[in-house]
PDB file of C-alpha atoms in Angstrom:
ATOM      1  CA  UNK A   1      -6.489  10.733   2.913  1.00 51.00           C
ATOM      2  CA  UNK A   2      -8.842  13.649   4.123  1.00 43.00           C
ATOM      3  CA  UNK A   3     -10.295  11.328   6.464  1.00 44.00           C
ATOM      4  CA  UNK A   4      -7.973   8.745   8.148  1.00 46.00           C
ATOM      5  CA  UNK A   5      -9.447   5.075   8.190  1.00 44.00           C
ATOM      6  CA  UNK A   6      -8.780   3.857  11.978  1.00 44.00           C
ATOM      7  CA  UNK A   7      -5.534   2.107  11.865  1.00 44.00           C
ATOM      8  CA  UNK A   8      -6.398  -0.196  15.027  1.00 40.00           C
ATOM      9  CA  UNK A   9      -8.020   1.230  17.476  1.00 40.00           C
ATOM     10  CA  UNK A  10     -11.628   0.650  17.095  1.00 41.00           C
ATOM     11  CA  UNK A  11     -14.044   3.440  18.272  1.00 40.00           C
ATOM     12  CA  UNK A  12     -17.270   2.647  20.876  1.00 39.00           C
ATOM     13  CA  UNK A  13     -19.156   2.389  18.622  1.00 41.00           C
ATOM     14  CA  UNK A  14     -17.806  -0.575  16.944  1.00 43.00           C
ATOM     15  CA  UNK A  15     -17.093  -2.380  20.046  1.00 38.00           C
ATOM     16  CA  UNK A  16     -20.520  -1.816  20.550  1.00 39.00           C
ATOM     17  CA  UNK A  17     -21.661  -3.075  17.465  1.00 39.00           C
ATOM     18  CA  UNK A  18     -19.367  -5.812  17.522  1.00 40.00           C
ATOM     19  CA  UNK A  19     -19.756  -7.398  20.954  1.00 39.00           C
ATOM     20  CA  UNK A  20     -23.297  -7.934  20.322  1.00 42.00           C
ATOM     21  CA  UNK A  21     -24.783  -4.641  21.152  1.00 43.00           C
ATOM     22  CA  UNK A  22     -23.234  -3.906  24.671  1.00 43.00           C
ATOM     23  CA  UNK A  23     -25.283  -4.647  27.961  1.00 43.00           C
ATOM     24  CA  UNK A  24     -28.648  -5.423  27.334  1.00 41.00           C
ATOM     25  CA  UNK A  25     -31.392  -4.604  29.969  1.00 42.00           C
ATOM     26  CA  UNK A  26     -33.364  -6.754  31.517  1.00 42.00           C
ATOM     27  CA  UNK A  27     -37.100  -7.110  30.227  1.00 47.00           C
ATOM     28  CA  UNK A  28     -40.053  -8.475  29.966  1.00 47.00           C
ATOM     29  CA  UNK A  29     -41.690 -11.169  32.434  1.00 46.00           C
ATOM     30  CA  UNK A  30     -40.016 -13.794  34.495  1.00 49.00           C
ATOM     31  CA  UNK A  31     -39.193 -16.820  32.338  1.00 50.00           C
ATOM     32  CA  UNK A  32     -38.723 -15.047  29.106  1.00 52.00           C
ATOM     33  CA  UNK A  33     -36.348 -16.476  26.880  1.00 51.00           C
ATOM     34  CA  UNK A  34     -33.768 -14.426  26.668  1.00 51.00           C
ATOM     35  CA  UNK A  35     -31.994 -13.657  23.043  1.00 50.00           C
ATOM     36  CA  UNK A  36     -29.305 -16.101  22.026  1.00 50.00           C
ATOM     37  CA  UNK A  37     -25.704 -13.782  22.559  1.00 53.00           C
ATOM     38  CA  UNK A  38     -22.829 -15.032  20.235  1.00 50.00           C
ATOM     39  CA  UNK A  39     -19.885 -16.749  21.464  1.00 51.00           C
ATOM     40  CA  UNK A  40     -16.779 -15.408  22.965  1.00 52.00           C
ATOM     41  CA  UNK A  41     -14.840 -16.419  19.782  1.00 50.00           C
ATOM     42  CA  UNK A  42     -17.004 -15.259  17.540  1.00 47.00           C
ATOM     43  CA  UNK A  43     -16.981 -11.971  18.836  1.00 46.00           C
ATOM     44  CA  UNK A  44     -13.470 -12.039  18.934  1.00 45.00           C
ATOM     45  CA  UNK A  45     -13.217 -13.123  15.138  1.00 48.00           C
ATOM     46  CA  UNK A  46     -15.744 -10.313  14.327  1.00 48.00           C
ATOM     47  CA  UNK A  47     -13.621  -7.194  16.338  1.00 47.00           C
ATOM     48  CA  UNK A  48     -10.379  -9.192  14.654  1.00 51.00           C
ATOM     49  CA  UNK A  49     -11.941  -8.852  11.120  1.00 77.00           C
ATOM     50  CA  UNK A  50     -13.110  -5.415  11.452  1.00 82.00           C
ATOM     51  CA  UNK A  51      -9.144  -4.255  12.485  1.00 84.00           C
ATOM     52  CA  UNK A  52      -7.483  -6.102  10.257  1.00 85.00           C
ATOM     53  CA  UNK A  53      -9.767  -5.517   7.448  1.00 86.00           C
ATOM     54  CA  UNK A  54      -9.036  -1.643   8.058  1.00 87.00           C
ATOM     55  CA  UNK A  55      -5.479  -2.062   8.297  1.00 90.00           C
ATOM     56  CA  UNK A  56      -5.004  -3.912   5.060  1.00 91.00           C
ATOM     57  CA  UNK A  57      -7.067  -0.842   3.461  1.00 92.00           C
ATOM     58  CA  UNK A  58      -4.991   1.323   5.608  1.00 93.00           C
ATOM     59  CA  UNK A  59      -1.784  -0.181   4.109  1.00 95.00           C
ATOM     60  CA  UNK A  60      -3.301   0.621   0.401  1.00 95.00           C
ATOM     61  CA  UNK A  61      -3.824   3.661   1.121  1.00 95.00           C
ATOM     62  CA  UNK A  62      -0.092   4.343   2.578  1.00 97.00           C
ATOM     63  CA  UNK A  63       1.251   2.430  -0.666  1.00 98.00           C
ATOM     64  CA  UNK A  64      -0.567   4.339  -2.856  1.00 97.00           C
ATOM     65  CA  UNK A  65       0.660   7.570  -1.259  1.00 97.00           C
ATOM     66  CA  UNK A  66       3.866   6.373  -1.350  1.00 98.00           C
ATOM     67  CA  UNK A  67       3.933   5.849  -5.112  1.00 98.00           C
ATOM     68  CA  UNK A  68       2.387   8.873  -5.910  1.00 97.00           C
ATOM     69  CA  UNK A  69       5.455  10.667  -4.130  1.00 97.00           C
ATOM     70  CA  UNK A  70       7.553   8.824  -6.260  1.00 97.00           C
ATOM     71  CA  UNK A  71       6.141   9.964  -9.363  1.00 96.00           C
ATOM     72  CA  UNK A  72       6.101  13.670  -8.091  1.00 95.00           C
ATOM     73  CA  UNK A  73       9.619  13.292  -7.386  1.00 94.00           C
ATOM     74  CA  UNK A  74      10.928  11.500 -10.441  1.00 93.00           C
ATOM     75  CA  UNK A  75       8.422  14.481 -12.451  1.00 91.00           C
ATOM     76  CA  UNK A  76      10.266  17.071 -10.378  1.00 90.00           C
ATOM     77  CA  UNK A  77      13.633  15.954 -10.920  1.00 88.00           C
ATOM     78  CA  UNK A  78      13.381  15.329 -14.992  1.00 86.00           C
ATOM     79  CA  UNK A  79      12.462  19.245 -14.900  1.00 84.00           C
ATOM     80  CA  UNK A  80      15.885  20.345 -13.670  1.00 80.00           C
ATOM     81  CA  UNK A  81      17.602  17.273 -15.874  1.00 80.00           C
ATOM     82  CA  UNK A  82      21.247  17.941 -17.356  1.00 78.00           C
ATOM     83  CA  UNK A  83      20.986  15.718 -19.971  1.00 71.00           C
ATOM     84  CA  UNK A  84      17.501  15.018 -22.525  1.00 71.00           C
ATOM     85  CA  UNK A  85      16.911  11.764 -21.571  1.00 74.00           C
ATOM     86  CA  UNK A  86      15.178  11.887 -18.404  1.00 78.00           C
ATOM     87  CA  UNK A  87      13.205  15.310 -19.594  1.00 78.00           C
ATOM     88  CA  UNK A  88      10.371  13.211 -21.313  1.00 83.00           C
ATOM     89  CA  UNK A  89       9.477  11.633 -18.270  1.00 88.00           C
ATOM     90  CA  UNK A  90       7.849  14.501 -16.141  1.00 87.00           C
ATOM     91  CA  UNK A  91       4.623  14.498 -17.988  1.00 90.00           C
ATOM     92  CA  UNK A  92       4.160  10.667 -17.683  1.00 92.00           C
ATOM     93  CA  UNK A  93       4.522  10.611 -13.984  1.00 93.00           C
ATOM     94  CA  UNK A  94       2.197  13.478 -13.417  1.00 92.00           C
ATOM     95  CA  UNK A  95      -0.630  11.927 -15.387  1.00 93.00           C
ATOM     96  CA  UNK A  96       0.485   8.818 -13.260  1.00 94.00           C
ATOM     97  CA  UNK A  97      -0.280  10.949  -9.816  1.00 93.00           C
ATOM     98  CA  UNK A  98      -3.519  11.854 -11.319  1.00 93.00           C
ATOM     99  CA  UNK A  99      -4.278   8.953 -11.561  1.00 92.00           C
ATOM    100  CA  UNK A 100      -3.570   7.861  -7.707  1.00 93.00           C
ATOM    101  CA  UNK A 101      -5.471  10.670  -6.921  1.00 92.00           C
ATOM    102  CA  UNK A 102      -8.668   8.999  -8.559  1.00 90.00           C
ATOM    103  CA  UNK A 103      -7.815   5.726  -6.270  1.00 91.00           C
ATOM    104  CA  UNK A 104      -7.208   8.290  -3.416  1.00 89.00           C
ATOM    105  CA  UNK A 105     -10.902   9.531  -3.214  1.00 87.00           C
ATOM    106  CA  UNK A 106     -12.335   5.629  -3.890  1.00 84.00           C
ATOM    107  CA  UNK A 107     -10.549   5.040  -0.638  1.00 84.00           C
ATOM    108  CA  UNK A 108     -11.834   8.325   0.943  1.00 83.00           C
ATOM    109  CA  UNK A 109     -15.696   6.844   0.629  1.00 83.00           C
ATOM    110  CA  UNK A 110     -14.586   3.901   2.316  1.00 81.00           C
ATOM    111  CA  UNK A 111     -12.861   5.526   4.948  1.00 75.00           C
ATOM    112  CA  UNK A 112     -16.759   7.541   5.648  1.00 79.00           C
ATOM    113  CA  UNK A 113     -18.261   4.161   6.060  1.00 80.00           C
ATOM    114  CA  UNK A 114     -20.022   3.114   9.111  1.00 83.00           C
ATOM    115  CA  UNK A 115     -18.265   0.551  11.311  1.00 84.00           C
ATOM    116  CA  UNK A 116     -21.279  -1.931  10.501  1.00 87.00           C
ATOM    117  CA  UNK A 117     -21.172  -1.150   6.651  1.00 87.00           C
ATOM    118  CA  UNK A 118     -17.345  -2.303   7.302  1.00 85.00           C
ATOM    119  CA  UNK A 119     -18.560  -5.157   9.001  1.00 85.00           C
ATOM    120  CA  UNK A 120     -20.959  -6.069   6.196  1.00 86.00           C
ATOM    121  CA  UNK A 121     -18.597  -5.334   3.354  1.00 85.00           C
ATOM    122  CA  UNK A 122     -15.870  -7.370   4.766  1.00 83.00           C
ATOM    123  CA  UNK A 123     -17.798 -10.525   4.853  1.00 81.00           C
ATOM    124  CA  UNK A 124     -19.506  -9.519   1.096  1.00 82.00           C
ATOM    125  CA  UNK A 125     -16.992 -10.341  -1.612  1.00 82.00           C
ATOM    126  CA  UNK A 126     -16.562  -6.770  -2.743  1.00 85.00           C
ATOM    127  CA  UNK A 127     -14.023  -6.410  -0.053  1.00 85.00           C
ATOM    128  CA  UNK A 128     -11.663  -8.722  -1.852  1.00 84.00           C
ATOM    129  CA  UNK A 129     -12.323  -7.707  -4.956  1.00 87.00           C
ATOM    130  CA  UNK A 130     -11.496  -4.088  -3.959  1.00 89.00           C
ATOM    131  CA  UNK A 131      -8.549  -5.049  -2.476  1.00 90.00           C
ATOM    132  CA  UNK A 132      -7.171  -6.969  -5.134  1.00 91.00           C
ATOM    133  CA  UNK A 133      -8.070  -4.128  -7.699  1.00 93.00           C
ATOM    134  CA  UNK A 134      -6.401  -1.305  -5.703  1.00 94.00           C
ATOM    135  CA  UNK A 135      -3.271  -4.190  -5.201  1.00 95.00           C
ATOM    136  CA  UNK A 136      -3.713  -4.818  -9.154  1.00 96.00           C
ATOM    137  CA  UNK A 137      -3.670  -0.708  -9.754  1.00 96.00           C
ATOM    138  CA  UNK A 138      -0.469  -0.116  -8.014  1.00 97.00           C
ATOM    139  CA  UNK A 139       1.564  -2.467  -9.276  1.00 97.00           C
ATOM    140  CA  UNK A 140       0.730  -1.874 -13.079  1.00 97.00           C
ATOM    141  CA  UNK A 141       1.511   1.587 -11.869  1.00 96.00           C
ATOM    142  CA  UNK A 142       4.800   1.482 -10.570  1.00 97.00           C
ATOM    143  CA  UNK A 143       5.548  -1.047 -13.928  1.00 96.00           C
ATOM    144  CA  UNK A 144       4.496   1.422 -16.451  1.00 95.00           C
ATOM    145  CA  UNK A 145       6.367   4.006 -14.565  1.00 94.00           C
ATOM    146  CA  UNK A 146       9.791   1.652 -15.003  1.00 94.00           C
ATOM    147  CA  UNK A 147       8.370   0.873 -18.148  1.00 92.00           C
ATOM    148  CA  UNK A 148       8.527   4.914 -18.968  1.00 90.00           C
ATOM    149  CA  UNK A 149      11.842   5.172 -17.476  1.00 89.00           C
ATOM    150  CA  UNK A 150      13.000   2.524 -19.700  1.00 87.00           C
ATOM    151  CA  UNK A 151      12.210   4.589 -22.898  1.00 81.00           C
ATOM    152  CA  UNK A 152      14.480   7.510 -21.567  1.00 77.00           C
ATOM    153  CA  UNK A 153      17.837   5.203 -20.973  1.00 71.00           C
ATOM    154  CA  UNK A 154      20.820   6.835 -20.348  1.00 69.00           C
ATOM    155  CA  UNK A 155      22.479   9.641 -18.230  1.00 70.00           C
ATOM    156  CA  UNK A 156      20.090  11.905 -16.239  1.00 75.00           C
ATOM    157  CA  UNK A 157      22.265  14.276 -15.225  1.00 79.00           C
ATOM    158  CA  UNK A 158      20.626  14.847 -12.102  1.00 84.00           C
ATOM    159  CA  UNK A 159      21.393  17.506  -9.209  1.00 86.00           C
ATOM    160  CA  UNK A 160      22.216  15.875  -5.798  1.00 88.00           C
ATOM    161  CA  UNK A 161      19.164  16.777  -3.443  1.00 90.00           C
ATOM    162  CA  UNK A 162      16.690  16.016  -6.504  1.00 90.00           C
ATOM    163  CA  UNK A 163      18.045  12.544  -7.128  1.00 91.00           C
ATOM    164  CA  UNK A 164      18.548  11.681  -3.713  1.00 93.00           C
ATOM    165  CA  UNK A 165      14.621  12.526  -2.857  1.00 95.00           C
ATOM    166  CA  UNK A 166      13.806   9.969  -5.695  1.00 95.00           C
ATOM    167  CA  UNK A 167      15.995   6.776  -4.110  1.00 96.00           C
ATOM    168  CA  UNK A 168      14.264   7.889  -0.737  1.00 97.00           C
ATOM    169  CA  UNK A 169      11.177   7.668  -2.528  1.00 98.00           C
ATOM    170  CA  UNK A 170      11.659   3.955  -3.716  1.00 98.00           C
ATOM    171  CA  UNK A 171      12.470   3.372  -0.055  1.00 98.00           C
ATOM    172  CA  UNK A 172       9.497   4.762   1.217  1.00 98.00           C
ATOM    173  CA  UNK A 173       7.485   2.716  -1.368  1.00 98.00           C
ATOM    174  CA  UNK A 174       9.363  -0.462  -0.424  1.00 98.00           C
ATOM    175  CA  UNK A 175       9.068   0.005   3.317  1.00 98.00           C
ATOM    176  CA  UNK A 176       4.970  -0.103   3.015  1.00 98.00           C
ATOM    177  CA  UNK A 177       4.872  -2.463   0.515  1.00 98.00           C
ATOM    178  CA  UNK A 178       6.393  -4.806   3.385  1.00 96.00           C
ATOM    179  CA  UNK A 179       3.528  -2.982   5.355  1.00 97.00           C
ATOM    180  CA  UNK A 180       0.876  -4.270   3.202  1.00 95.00           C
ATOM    181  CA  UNK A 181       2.548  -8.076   3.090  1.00 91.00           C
ATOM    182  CA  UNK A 182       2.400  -7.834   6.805  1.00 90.00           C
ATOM    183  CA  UNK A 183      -1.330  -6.515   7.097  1.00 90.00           C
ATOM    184  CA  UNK A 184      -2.336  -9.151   4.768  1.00 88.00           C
ATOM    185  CA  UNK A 185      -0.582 -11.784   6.408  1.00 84.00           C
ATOM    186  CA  UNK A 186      -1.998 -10.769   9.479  1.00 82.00           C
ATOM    187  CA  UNK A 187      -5.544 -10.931   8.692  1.00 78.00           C
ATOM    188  CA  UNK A 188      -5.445 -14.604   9.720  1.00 66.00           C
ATOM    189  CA  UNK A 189      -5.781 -17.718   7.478  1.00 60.00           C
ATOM    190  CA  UNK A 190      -9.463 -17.878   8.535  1.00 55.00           C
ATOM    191  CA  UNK A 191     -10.368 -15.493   5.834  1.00 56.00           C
ATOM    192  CA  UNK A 192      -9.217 -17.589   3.274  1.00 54.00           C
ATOM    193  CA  UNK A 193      -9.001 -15.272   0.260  1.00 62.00           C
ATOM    194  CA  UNK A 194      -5.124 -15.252   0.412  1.00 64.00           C
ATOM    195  CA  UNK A 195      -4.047 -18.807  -1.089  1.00 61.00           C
ATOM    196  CA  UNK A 196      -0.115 -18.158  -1.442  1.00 64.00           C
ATOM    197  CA  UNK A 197       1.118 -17.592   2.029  1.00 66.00           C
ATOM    198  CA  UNK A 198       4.743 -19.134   1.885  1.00 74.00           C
ATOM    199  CA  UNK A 199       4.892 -16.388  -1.033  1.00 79.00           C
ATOM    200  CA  UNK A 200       4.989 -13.985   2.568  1.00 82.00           C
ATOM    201  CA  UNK A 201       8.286 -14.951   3.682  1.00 86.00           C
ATOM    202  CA  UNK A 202       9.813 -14.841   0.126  1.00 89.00           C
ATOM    203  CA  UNK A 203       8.641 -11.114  -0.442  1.00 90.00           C
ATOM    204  CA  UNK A 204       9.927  -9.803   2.679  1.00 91.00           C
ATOM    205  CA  UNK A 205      13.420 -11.483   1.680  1.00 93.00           C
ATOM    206  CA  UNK A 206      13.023  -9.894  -1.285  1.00 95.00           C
ATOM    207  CA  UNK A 207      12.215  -6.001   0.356  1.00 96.00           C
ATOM    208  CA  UNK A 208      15.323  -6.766   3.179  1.00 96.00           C
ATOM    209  CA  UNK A 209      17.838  -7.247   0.493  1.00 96.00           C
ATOM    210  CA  UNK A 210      16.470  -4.099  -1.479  1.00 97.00           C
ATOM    211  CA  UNK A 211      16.531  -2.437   1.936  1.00 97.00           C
ATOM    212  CA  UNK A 212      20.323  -3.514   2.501  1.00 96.00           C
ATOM    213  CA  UNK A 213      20.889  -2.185  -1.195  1.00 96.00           C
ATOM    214  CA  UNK A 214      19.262   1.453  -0.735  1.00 96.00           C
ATOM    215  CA  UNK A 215      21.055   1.727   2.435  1.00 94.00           C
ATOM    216  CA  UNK A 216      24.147   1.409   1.331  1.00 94.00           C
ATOM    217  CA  UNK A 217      23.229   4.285  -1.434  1.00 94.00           C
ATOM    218  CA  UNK A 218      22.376   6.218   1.467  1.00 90.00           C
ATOM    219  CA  UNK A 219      25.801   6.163   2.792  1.00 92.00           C
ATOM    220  CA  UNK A 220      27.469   7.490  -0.097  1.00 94.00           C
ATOM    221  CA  UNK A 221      28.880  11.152   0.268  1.00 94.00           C
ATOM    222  CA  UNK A 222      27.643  13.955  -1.751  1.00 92.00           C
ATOM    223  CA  UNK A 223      30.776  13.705  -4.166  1.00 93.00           C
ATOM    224  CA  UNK A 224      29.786  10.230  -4.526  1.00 95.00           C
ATOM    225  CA  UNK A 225      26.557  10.687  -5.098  1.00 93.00           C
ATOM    226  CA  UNK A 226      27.254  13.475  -7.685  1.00 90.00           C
ATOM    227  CA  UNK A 227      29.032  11.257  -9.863  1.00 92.00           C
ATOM    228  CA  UNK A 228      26.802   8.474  -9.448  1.00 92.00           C
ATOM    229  CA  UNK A 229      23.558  10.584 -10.664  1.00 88.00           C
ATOM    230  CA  UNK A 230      25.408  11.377 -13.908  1.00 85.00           C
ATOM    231  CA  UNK A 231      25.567   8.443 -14.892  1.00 86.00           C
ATOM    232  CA  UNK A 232      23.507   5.679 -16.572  1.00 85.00           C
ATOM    233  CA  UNK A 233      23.508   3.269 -13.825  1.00 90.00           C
ATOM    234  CA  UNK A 234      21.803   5.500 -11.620  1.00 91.00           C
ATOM    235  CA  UNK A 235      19.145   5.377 -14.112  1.00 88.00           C
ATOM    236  CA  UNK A 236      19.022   1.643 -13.813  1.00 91.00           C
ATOM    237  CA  UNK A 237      19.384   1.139 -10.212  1.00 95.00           C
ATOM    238  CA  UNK A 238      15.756   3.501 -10.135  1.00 95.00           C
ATOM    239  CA  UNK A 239      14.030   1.420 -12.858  1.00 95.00           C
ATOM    240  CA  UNK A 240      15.045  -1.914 -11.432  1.00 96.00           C
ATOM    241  CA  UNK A 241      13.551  -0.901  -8.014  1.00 97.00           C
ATOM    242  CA  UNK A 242      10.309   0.366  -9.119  1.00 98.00           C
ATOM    243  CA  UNK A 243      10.191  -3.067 -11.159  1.00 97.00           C
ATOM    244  CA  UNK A 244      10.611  -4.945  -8.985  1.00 97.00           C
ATOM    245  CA  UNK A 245       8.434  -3.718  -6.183  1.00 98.00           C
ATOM    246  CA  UNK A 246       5.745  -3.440  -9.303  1.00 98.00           C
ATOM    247  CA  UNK A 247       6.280  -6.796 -10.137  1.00 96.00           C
ATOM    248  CA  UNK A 248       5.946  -8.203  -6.628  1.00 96.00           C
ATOM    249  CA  UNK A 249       2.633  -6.042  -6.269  1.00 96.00           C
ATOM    250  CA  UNK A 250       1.328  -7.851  -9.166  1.00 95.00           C
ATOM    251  CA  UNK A 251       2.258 -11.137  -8.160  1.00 92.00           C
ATOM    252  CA  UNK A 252       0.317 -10.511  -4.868  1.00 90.00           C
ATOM    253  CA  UNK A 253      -2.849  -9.208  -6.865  1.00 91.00           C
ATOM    254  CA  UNK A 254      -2.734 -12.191  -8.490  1.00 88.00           C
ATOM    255  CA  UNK A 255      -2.795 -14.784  -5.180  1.00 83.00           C
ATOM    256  CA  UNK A 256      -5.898 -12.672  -3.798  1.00 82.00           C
ATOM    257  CA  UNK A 257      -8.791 -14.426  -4.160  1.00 76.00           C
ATOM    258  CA  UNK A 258     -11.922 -12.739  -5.376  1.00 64.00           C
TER     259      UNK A 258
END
């Protein structure tokens, strides 16, 4: 993003803002009431809602970058393709990071906010509406990118470094997808707009075993991986992947509450 949202660190100003103003002088004649300062917890909720409110838009942000590489890289490698079937894909996929980069500048006005226009937007229902659009966004992404990969079955034909970079890709999309869970699960239950949380432990199970499967890929040797990238079930190791972390994108959309 061309300006980076605060991940959690929050800035003076927002302490400020959130601890009800910062020391307030003393005025006025003896005996005046003085103004009614919020609790200790409350201000606590308050500076916990403005972090974790960033950090889940943080996490969209990285996923979205994430899956945009992926496209790039999948576009890239169908240009240098042995074999037809993978050659239709490039122009898909680049309309695809278009597409991100729409989402990319959406987040980019956010990111310019004030820290008390974040305060106000994450208790106005917008928040979770934007949130479960963006959520919504990337996960019909990455399925109509396995859905275009699907249409192009068979060998790729595929040169080493090229079709490596893609598997690393679908790594690097996995390992913030587990970001986002973790954001969102972190935002506390006192929010209330997330109403499947034992669907939290079941998705990271889900992203360790696909972890434990890419790794092993990883430790192939280039011969290896030369064979396996010509052929076909390289192409549907890639397309389950994507699926799948589509799928579980979608299924999180869904649970948001907006």
């Amino acid at each position: 993003m061309k300006s980076k949202m605060m991940k959690t660190v929050l800035t003076a100003s927002a302490l400020s803002l959130v601890m009800g103003g910062g020391a307030v002088a003393e005025q006025g004649t003896e005996g005046q009431q003085q103004p009614t300062q919020p609790s200790a917890q409350a201000q606590q909720q308050r500076t916990i809602s403005l972090v974790a409110g960033h950090n889940v838009v943080d996490a969209v942000d990285d996923v979205r970058e994430t899956v945009s590489d992926l496209a790039s890289s999948i576009a890239n490698a169908s240009t240098t393709a042995e074999f037809a079937s993978w050659q239709p894909v490039a122009e898909p996929m680049e309309n695809t990071v278009a597409e991100l980069d729409e989402m990319e500048q959406v987040l980019d006005r956010k990111a310019e906010n004030t820290d008390s226009s974040w305060l106000n937007w994450l208790e106005d229902r917008d928040y979770s509406v934007t949130v479960k659009q963006q959520i919504n966004q990337l996960g019909d992404t990455l399925n109509q990118m396995a859905n275009t990969l699907s249409q192009a079955e068979g060998r790729p034909g595929l040169q080493v470094v090229t079709g490596h970079n893609v598997v690393d890709q679908v790594d690097d999309v996995r390992e913030t997808v587990g970001d986002l869970i973790n954001a969102i699960s972190n935002s506390g239950p006192g929010w209330g707009w997330f109403d499947e949380d034992e669907a939290f432990p079941q998705y990271q199970a889900r992203l360790d075993e696909m972890e434990q499967t890419l790794d092993q890929k990883a430790e192939m040797t280039d011969e290896e991986w030369g064979t396996w990238l010509n052929e076909a079930e390289y192409h549907v190791f890639v397309q389950d992947q994507i699926q799948t972390l589509g799928e579980m994108l979608t299924s999180m959309a869904e649970s948001i509450e907006a």
